[in-house]
Short mmCIF file of C-alpha atoms in Angstrom, two decimals:
data_model
loop_
_atom_site.label_atom_id
_atom_site.label_comp_id
_atom_site.label_asym_id
_atom_site.label_seq_id
_atom_site.Cartn_x
_atom_site.Cartn_y
_atom_site.Cartn_z
CA MET A 211 78.31 97.06 184.32
CA ALA A 212 80.05 99.29 181.62
CA GLN A 213 80.71 101.74 184.62
CA LYS A 214 82.97 98.85 185.95
CA SER A 215 84.38 97.74 182.44
CA LEU A 216 85.50 101.41 181.75
CA ARG A 217 86.85 101.18 185.35
CA LYS A 218 89.00 98.49 184.83
CA THR A 219 90.41 99.88 181.49
CA LEU A 220 91.50 102.72 182.65
CA LEU A 221 93.48 101.62 185.65
CA SER A 222 94.87 98.33 183.17
CA LEU A 223 96.21 102.27 181.23
CA SER A 224 97.36 103.44 184.63
CA ILE A 225 99.47 100.66 185.67
CA ALA A 226 100.73 100.55 181.75
CA ALA A 227 101.80 103.62 181.85
CA VAL A 228 103.95 103.66 185.40
CA ILE A 229 105.56 100.68 183.94
CA GLY A 230 106.18 102.69 180.87
CA CYS A 231 107.46 105.32 182.66
CA SER A 232 109.62 103.10 184.69
CA TRP A 233 111.36 101.33 181.72
CA SER A 234 112.06 104.65 180.24
CA GLY A 235 114.66 105.61 182.94
CA SER A 236 117.62 104.26 183.64
CA THR A 237 116.92 103.60 187.52
CA PHE A 238 114.69 104.42 189.99
CA ALA A 239 117.19 106.05 192.00
CA ASP A 240 117.50 108.65 189.87
CA GLY A 241 115.75 111.59 191.65
CA ASP A 242 114.64 113.11 188.25
CA ASN A 243 113.03 109.90 187.18
CA VAL A 244 111.17 109.72 190.30
CA GLU A 245 109.63 113.04 190.32
CA ALA A 246 108.74 112.25 186.75
CA LEU A 247 107.03 109.14 187.64
CA GLU A 248 105.08 110.97 190.54
CA ALA A 249 103.86 113.85 188.17
CA ARG A 250 102.85 111.06 185.69
CA ILE A 251 100.93 109.10 188.23
CA SER A 252 99.33 111.97 189.48
CA GLU A 253 97.71 113.32 186.22
CA LEU A 254 96.50 109.68 185.44
CA GLU A 255 94.61 109.48 188.55
CA ALA A 256 93.21 112.80 187.32
CA LEU A 257 92.41 111.74 184.26
CA VAL A 258 90.35 108.47 185.89
CA HIS A 259 88.69 110.82 187.47
CA LYS A 260 87.56 113.11 185.26
CA LEU A 261 86.67 110.48 182.76
CA LEU A 262 84.49 108.49 186.01
CA GLN A 263 82.20 111.99 186.59
CA ASN A 264 81.50 112.17 182.75
CA GLN A 265 80.34 109.02 182.40
CA PRO A 266 76.52 108.81 181.82
CA ALA A 267 74.00 107.41 184.21
CA PRO A 268 73.85 103.56 183.81
CA ALA A 269 70.87 102.00 182.45
CA ALA A 270 68.10 101.11 184.74
CA THR A 271 68.62 96.95 185.73
CA VAL A 272 66.63 95.25 183.60
CA ASP A 273 63.63 93.21 185.72
CA THR A 274 64.05 89.62 184.48
CA ALA A 275 61.33 88.21 186.51
CA ALA A 276 58.85 90.34 185.92
CA VAL A 277 59.38 90.42 181.86
CA GLU A 278 59.44 86.46 181.79
CA ALA A 279 55.90 86.60 184.09
CA LYS A 280 54.78 88.94 181.68
CA ALA A 281 55.27 86.82 178.54
CA GLU A 282 53.77 83.62 180.19
CA GLN A 283 50.65 86.09 180.80
CA ALA A 284 50.47 86.30 177.48
CA ALA A 285 51.43 82.70 176.24
CA GLU A 286 48.56 81.58 178.57
CA ALA A 287 45.95 84.52 177.62
CA LYS A 288 46.95 82.91 173.84
CA VAL A 289 46.52 79.02 174.44
CA THR A 290 43.22 79.84 176.69
CA ALA A 291 42.08 82.00 173.02
CA MET A 292 42.98 78.71 170.88
CA LEU A 293 41.31 76.17 173.56
CA SER A 294 37.76 78.57 173.57
CA GLU A 295 38.14 78.46 169.80
CA HIS A 296 38.80 74.72 169.95
CA GLU A 297 35.89 73.64 172.22
CA ALA A 298 33.38 75.95 170.11
CA ALA A 299 34.60 74.29 167.44
CA VAL A 300 33.70 70.77 168.67
CA ALA A 301 30.40 72.19 169.88
CA GLU A 302 29.39 73.26 166.83
CA SER A 303 30.62 70.01 165.40
CA VAL A 304 28.51 68.00 168.17
CA HIS A 305 25.57 70.42 167.65
CA LYS A 306 25.52 69.01 163.75
CA HIS A 307 26.84 65.31 164.13
CA SER A 308 26.91 63.17 166.55
CA TYR A 309 27.43 59.62 167.12
CA LYS A 310 26.70 56.75 169.64
CA PHE A 311 27.32 53.18 170.26
CA GLY A 312 24.86 51.18 172.50
CA GLY A 313 23.50 48.14 172.90
CA TYR A 314 23.67 45.35 175.84
CA ILE A 315 24.74 42.43 176.87
CA LYS A 316 22.34 39.51 178.19
CA LEU A 317 22.84 36.32 179.54
CA ASP A 318 19.19 33.74 179.76
CA SER A 319 19.33 30.43 181.70
CA MET A 320 15.65 28.49 181.31
CA TYR A 321 14.31 25.62 182.29
CA SER A 322 11.61 24.51 180.26
CA ASP A 323 8.48 21.81 180.94
CA TYR A 324 6.38 20.31 178.06
CA SER A 325 3.48 18.85 179.49
CA SER A 326 2.39 17.23 175.83
CA GLY A 327 5.76 15.88 173.99
CA SER A 328 9.37 16.81 173.21
CA TYR A 329 10.14 19.94 171.75
CA SER A 330 13.68 21.17 169.73
CA GLY A 331 13.67 24.40 167.95
CA ALA A 332 13.24 28.55 168.23
CA GLY A 333 10.87 28.01 170.75
CA ARG A 334 13.73 26.87 173.41
CA GLU A 335 15.54 29.96 172.59
CA PHE A 336 12.03 31.87 173.45
CA TYR A 337 8.30 32.12 173.83
CA ILE A 338 6.94 31.39 170.28
CA PRO A 339 2.58 30.07 171.01
CA ALA A 340 2.92 28.04 167.81
CA THR A 341 5.38 25.59 168.98
CA ILE A 342 3.90 24.25 172.57
CA PRO A 343 3.38 20.89 171.52
CA VAL A 344 -0.45 19.83 171.81
CA GLY A 345 -1.55 16.23 172.86
CA PRO A 346 -4.05 13.49 175.06
CA GLU A 347 -3.62 14.10 178.66
CA SER A 348 -1.89 10.93 178.32
CA ALA A 349 1.00 12.73 176.43
CA ASN A 350 4.22 12.71 178.19
CA GLY A 351 5.80 15.93 178.26
CA GLU A 352 9.15 16.51 178.36
CA SER A 353 12.27 19.06 180.34
CA TYR A 354 15.05 21.03 178.88
CA LEU A 355 18.03 23.07 180.47
CA ASP A 356 19.12 26.24 178.37
CA PHE A 357 21.75 28.73 178.55
CA GLN A 358 22.24 31.22 175.95
CA ALA A 359 23.40 34.86 175.35
CA LYS A 360 21.96 35.27 171.99
CA GLU A 361 19.94 38.30 172.89
CA SER A 362 22.64 40.18 173.49
CA ARG A 363 23.08 43.22 170.51
CA ILE A 364 25.22 46.12 169.28
CA ASN A 365 23.64 49.21 167.55
CA PHE A 366 25.28 52.36 166.01
CA ARG A 367 23.49 55.71 165.31
CA SER A 368 24.74 58.65 163.97
CA ASP A 369 22.68 62.49 164.11
CA HIS A 370 23.52 65.00 161.87
CA VAL A 371 22.12 68.47 160.88
CA LEU A 372 22.88 69.29 157.61
CA ASP A 373 24.64 72.62 156.11
CA ASN A 374 20.86 73.58 155.11
CA GLY A 375 19.28 72.86 158.00
CA SER A 376 17.97 69.15 157.29
CA LYS A 377 17.81 66.99 159.50
CA LEU A 378 19.74 63.28 158.52
CA GLY A 379 20.04 60.03 160.93
CA THR A 380 21.05 56.37 160.39
CA PHE A 381 20.65 53.32 162.87
CA ILE A 382 22.31 50.03 162.54
CA GLU A 383 21.29 46.86 165.22
CA PHE A 384 22.15 43.05 165.45
CA ASP A 385 21.95 40.41 167.42
CA PHE A 386 22.12 36.76 167.66
CA MET A 387 18.50 35.43 168.26
CA LEU A 388 17.58 32.42 165.39
CA SER A 389 21.04 32.19 163.89
CA GLY A 390 21.31 29.85 161.76
CA GLN A 391 24.74 29.19 162.28
CA GLY A 392 26.65 27.51 165.86
CA ASP A 393 25.71 24.44 168.10
CA GLU A 394 26.52 23.96 171.80
CA ARG A 395 28.77 21.17 171.38
CA ILE A 396 32.06 23.35 171.74
CA SER A 397 32.37 27.04 170.79
CA ASN A 398 28.65 28.45 170.77
CA SER A 399 29.15 30.39 167.68
CA TYR A 400 26.45 32.28 166.59
CA ALA A 401 26.00 34.65 163.54
CA PRO A 402 24.61 38.17 163.93
CA ARG A 403 21.52 39.21 162.30
CA MET A 404 20.11 42.04 161.29
CA ARG A 405 17.16 43.84 163.27
CA HIS A 406 17.42 47.63 162.21
CA ALA A 407 18.70 49.50 159.34
CA PHE A 408 17.87 52.65 158.43
CA VAL A 409 18.01 56.02 157.59
CA THR A 410 16.20 59.21 158.29
CA TYR A 411 15.79 62.34 156.73
CA ASN A 412 13.45 65.27 158.52
CA LYS A 413 10.40 63.58 158.60
CA TRP A 414 11.17 60.00 156.60
CA LEU A 415 12.63 57.10 157.39
CA PHE A 416 13.75 54.51 155.10
CA GLY A 417 14.66 51.48 155.79
CA GLN A 418 14.01 47.82 158.10
CA THR A 419 12.19 48.88 161.55
CA TRP A 420 9.72 48.02 164.16
CA MET A 421 6.25 47.99 161.79
CA THR A 422 4.44 50.82 162.38
CA PHE A 423 1.22 48.87 163.11
CA PHE A 424 3.26 47.98 166.47
CA ASN A 425 3.88 50.23 169.19
CA VAL A 426 7.16 49.11 171.31
CA GLY A 427 6.11 51.59 174.06
CA ALA A 428 3.31 49.24 175.01
CA LEU A 429 5.28 46.24 175.28
CA PRO A 430 5.91 44.65 178.89
CA GLU A 431 9.08 44.39 180.87
CA ASN A 432 9.45 40.68 180.62
CA LEU A 433 12.81 38.36 180.55
CA ASP A 434 11.45 36.49 177.91
CA PHE A 435 12.51 38.13 174.42
CA VAL A 436 8.79 38.84 173.23
CA GLY A 437 6.70 38.38 176.95
CA PRO A 438 3.02 37.52 175.88
CA ALA A 439 4.18 36.97 172.55
CA GLU A 440 0.38 35.58 171.75
CA SER A 441 -1.31 38.92 172.06
CA THR A 442 1.46 41.14 170.87
CA ILE A 443 1.77 42.92 167.56
CA PHE A 444 5.16 42.40 166.63
CA GLY A 445 8.13 42.14 164.15
CA ARG A 446 10.44 44.42 161.78
CA GLN A 447 10.37 44.88 157.69
CA ALA A 448 11.59 47.08 155.36
CA MET A 449 9.06 50.35 154.78
CA ILE A 450 8.69 53.99 153.77
CA ARG A 451 7.65 55.77 156.85
CA TYR A 452 6.28 59.71 156.79
CA THR A 453 6.13 61.58 160.64
CA ASN A 454 3.92 64.65 160.97
CA GLY A 455 3.56 65.50 164.38
CA ASN A 456 0.98 62.87 166.05
CA TRP A 457 0.33 60.93 162.66
CA GLN A 458 2.48 58.32 160.67
CA VAL A 459 2.03 56.96 157.32
CA ALA A 460 4.16 54.18 156.74
CA PHE A 461 3.99 51.64 153.14
CA GLU A 462 5.50 48.21 154.20
CA ASN A 463 6.59 45.22 152.76
CA PRO A 464 3.82 42.71 151.88
CA GLU A 465 4.24 39.00 153.08
CA THR A 466 1.14 36.92 153.06
CA THR A 467 1.04 33.41 154.97
CA VAL A 468 -1.74 30.39 153.98
CA THR A 469 -3.35 27.75 155.34
CA PRO A 470 -4.18 24.82 152.42
CA TYR A 471 -7.59 24.11 151.86
CA GLY A 472 -8.26 21.18 154.66
CA GLY A 473 -5.42 22.16 156.87
CA GLY A 474 -1.70 21.40 156.19
CA ALA A 475 1.69 22.77 156.00
CA ARG A 476 1.96 26.37 155.79
CA ILE A 477 2.27 28.54 152.55
CA VAL A 478 4.56 31.75 153.01
CA ALA A 479 3.57 33.53 149.66
CA ASP A 480 5.62 36.06 148.01
CA ASP A 481 3.03 37.92 145.15
CA ASN A 482 2.04 40.70 146.70
CA LYS A 483 0.92 43.83 143.87
CA VAL A 484 0.75 46.16 146.77
CA PRO A 485 2.66 47.38 149.91
CA ASP A 486 0.85 46.87 153.32
CA THR A 487 -0.26 50.42 154.33
CA VAL A 488 -0.53 51.29 158.25
CA LEU A 489 -2.18 54.62 159.47
CA ARG A 490 -1.22 55.59 162.66
CA TYR A 491 -2.02 58.24 165.90
CA ASN A 492 0.31 58.88 168.97
CA LEU A 493 -0.40 60.71 171.99
CA LYS A 494 1.34 61.26 174.76
CA GLY A 495 0.95 63.13 178.38
CA ASP A 496 1.86 63.41 181.97
CA TRP A 497 -0.78 60.58 182.36
CA GLY A 498 0.93 58.53 179.93
CA SER A 499 1.03 57.68 175.85
CA PHE A 500 -1.61 55.89 173.24
CA THR A 501 -2.01 54.64 170.10
CA ALA A 502 -4.60 53.89 167.77
CA ALA A 503 -2.86 52.36 164.20
CA GLY A 504 -4.92 51.05 161.28
CA MET A 505 -3.55 48.80 158.86
CA VAL A 506 -5.17 47.66 155.32
CA ARG A 507 -3.25 44.94 153.24
CA GLN A 508 -3.21 42.66 150.33
CA LEU A 509 -3.69 39.12 150.80
CA ARG A 510 -1.96 37.01 147.72
CA TYR A 511 -1.35 33.54 146.65
CA GLU A 512 -0.36 32.12 143.19
CA GLY A 513 0.78 28.65 143.03
CA PRO A 514 -0.06 25.05 143.75
CA SER A 515 -1.95 23.92 146.26
CA GLY A 516 -3.75 20.20 146.52
CA GLY A 517 -3.21 19.64 143.06
CA ALA A 518 -4.88 22.95 141.94
CA GLN A 519 -3.19 25.85 140.79
CA ILE A 520 -4.06 28.84 142.60
CA ASP A 521 -4.30 33.13 141.39
CA ASP A 522 -6.26 34.51 143.62
CA SER A 523 -6.45 37.41 146.47
CA THR A 524 -8.37 39.43 148.69
CA THR A 525 -7.88 42.80 151.36
CA SER A 526 -7.36 42.73 155.18
CA PHE A 527 -8.43 45.25 157.83
CA SER A 528 -6.67 45.69 161.30
CA LEU A 529 -6.87 47.65 163.68
CA SER A 530 -4.72 47.96 167.10
CA LEU A 531 -4.91 49.83 170.26
CA SER A 532 -2.46 50.22 172.98
CA GLY A 533 -0.75 52.32 175.43
CA LYS A 534 1.17 52.82 179.18
CA PHE A 535 -1.36 54.17 181.84
CA ASP A 536 1.35 55.80 184.37
CA PHE A 537 0.73 55.70 188.19
CA GLY A 538 1.62 58.59 190.73
CA ASN A 539 3.97 55.89 192.56
CA LYS A 540 5.93 55.24 189.67
CA ASP A 541 4.00 52.03 188.66
CA ASP A 542 2.52 51.59 184.88
CA PHE A 543 0.02 49.84 183.55
CA ARG A 544 1.07 48.38 179.76
CA TRP A 545 -1.78 47.31 177.60
CA MET A 546 -2.68 45.90 173.70
CA ALA A 547 -5.94 45.14 172.35
CA SER A 548 -5.65 43.91 168.31
CA TRP A 549 -8.41 42.72 166.16
CA GLY A 550 -7.97 41.54 162.44
CA ASP A 551 -9.58 40.05 159.84
CA GLY A 552 -6.51 38.82 158.15
CA ILE A 553 -4.48 40.03 160.18
CA GLY A 554 -1.78 36.90 160.13
CA ARG A 555 1.59 37.19 160.82
CA TYR A 556 1.53 40.87 162.66
CA ILE A 557 -0.01 38.87 165.32
CA GLY A 558 0.93 35.97 167.90
CA LEU A 559 4.44 35.58 166.06
CA ASN A 560 2.16 34.19 163.01
CA THR A 561 0.47 31.67 165.16
CA SER A 562 -2.21 31.42 162.67
CA ASN A 563 -2.19 32.47 158.88
CA GLY A 564 -3.86 35.31 157.31
CA ALA A 565 -5.63 33.40 155.07
CA VAL A 566 -6.75 30.08 153.62
CA ILE A 567 -7.33 28.41 150.41
CA ASP A 568 -11.30 27.53 150.16
CA GLU A 569 -12.74 24.19 147.61
CA ASN A 570 -12.86 26.49 144.78
CA GLY A 571 -9.37 27.88 144.67
CA ASN A 572 -10.09 31.49 146.44
CA LEU A 573 -8.88 32.87 149.34
CA LYS A 574 -10.60 33.54 152.82
CA SER A 575 -9.24 35.46 155.36
CA ILE A 576 -8.67 34.56 158.85
CA GLU A 577 -10.10 36.75 162.03
CA GLN A 578 -7.99 36.87 164.76
CA ILE A 579 -8.32 39.11 168.48
CA GLY A 580 -5.38 39.49 171.32
CA VAL A 581 -5.11 41.41 174.03
CA PHE A 582 -2.85 41.45 177.02
CA GLY A 583 -2.16 43.71 180.24
CA SER A 584 0.80 44.54 181.85
CA TYR A 585 1.33 45.78 185.86
CA ARG A 586 4.60 47.26 186.55
CA HIS A 587 5.06 47.93 190.62
CA LEU A 588 7.92 49.08 191.89
CA TRP A 589 9.32 47.94 194.95
CA ASN A 590 12.18 50.53 195.91
CA ASP A 591 14.58 52.30 193.86
CA GLN A 592 16.42 48.36 192.96
CA TRP A 593 13.37 46.14 193.28
CA ARG A 594 10.37 45.60 190.47
CA SER A 595 8.05 43.53 189.14
CA ASN A 596 6.11 42.52 186.39
CA PHE A 597 2.50 40.63 186.13
CA THR A 598 1.45 40.32 182.78
CA VAL A 599 -1.83 38.27 181.16
CA GLY A 600 -1.92 37.88 177.66
CA TYR A 601 -4.69 35.81 175.32
CA LEU A 602 -5.71 35.13 171.68
CA ASN A 603 -8.38 33.65 170.03
CA VAL A 604 -8.58 32.31 166.24
CA ASP A 605 -11.63 32.66 164.65
CA ASN A 606 -11.28 29.51 162.04
CA ASP A 607 -13.43 27.72 159.53
CA THR A 608 -12.95 24.19 160.36
CA SER A 609 -14.28 22.86 156.99
CA LEU A 610 -11.40 24.82 155.54
CA THR A 611 -8.51 24.87 158.05
CA GLY A 612 -9.14 21.37 159.60
CA THR A 613 -8.81 20.85 163.21
CA GLY A 614 -4.92 21.28 163.50
CA ALA A 615 -5.00 24.99 163.76
CA THR A 616 -4.53 27.09 166.55
CA LYS A 617 -7.78 27.92 168.53
CA ASN A 618 -6.38 29.98 171.33
CA VAL A 619 -3.59 30.58 173.35
CA THR A 620 -3.09 31.89 176.81
CA SER A 621 0.10 33.24 178.91
CA TYR A 622 0.50 34.27 182.30
CA HIS A 623 3.85 36.15 183.48
CA ALA A 624 5.21 37.36 186.72
CA ASN A 625 8.86 38.18 187.73
CA VAL A 626 11.23 40.37 189.92
CA ILE A 627 14.35 42.52 188.63
CA TYR A 628 16.90 43.32 190.79
CA SER A 629 19.09 46.51 189.85
CA PRO A 630 21.74 46.93 192.16
CA GLN A 631 23.43 50.13 189.53
CA PRO A 632 22.14 51.44 186.37
CA LYS A 633 21.64 49.90 183.52
CA LEU A 634 22.31 45.98 185.38
CA ASP A 635 19.46 44.32 185.60
CA PHE A 636 19.28 40.89 187.62
CA GLY A 637 15.89 38.57 186.89
CA LEU A 638 13.73 35.75 187.68
CA GLU A 639 10.31 35.04 185.78
CA PHE A 640 8.03 32.40 185.69
CA LEU A 641 6.20 32.05 182.42
CA TYR A 642 3.16 29.76 181.62
CA ALA A 643 1.50 29.09 178.44
CA GLU A 644 -1.51 27.22 176.76
CA ARG A 645 -2.18 26.21 173.69
CA GLU A 646 -5.57 24.83 172.16
CA ILE A 647 -6.34 23.34 168.61
CA GLU A 648 -9.72 23.20 167.23
CA SER A 649 -9.60 19.14 167.77
CA GLY A 650 -9.83 19.67 171.63
CA LEU A 651 -6.13 18.75 171.97
CA ASP A 652 -3.96 20.68 173.95
CA GLY A 653 -0.43 21.77 175.47
CA ASP A 654 0.91 23.78 178.04
CA MET A 655 4.52 25.37 178.52
CA ALA A 656 5.95 25.98 182.31
CA ARG A 657 9.22 28.05 181.82
CA PHE A 658 11.73 29.29 184.73
CA ILE A 659 14.11 32.05 183.44
CA PHE A 660 16.91 33.80 185.43
CA SER A 661 18.69 36.65 182.98
CA ALA A 662 21.44 38.74 183.81
CA LYS A 663 22.10 42.07 181.63
CA TYR A 664 24.09 45.02 181.71
CA ALA A 665 23.34 48.22 179.03
CA PHE A 666 25.45 50.44 178.03
#
């Protein structure tokens, strides 16, 4: 480019010189002027030639494409390094802090037939043993069809590794069962209720969750909300729990339910002075799992009953054994056996109370025993069935409780569940339960359930 520019400049100068010389003479016809002009042109040509020969070699042509490619490679390497640094920061953050949202949507369609009377209440939402109407054989029964989505639930979990290496976690969950709001006339709007709300710090748990006395892992896979409710330890409450390896110890919210002397409406006391205390041992292996839990609790009531003022307490001891045995074909057997002298609200959804008031105004604990077994069979990868039997027996002193107290309850469950996709279930279940009271009157309930559920 420089050589071409110089050439143009010199040629311009030469032409200018020629023109200048031509105009300096009087006429082109003059011989002297012509000779002088020719001599001047020859000098200029020689000068141009000399100057061109003395020009330095032109610089190497810059390879623009190569320069751009090199710049792109440098930029790409820098972006890659930044992305790697960002990914490492994200991985470190995920390692230290994680957040999860979950739950499920479930529809239940239930057709219930009661043999000994009519019923409207929470027992229409799920099986509650004590709500089965009893009566003579001549009693007229009633049937009901109910649809609901109340069991649907949502939860939020967070897990954190603190800078000092400690582990901290939180969990909160809601569903819409037993809602005091809503009706079936127009909107079917139901208020959420708190199921779980707790924080964990290393080996400690503070808040509300499943009773430590209750082994959730042994609960059968039934379409009904609880399953064999009469024989299951079941409940959630506030507590302080410490876990160390296979062992757990917990101090939980106390509450006493009492039967008045001679029978009558349940007394729900709130007079306990010490927490319910549970010691639990968990064992797991390739064969399944086993749990043993023991509980000691105070039963206490201060208040009126039958015209008298009661102020008494007694101590209750309970034991629950449960587990799940896995078979080689992926089938399993789940079971629970529980006994308690004053176990009360912990078993059978409080079918029987923990204590009864005697003629002297003292509390006498009520003994109960419950047992269930459930076999789960996988027909193939998409179809499975569960067969469950449960039984509860209450040892009432009828001279204190009267003959209206529940004596025993039995339930039978059979279902088939189809899962066309992971976490998507469609199921049919038949539930039959019967309740007998101390007077000899009894009643039963037969229920057909269709459920559709998707967990997320």
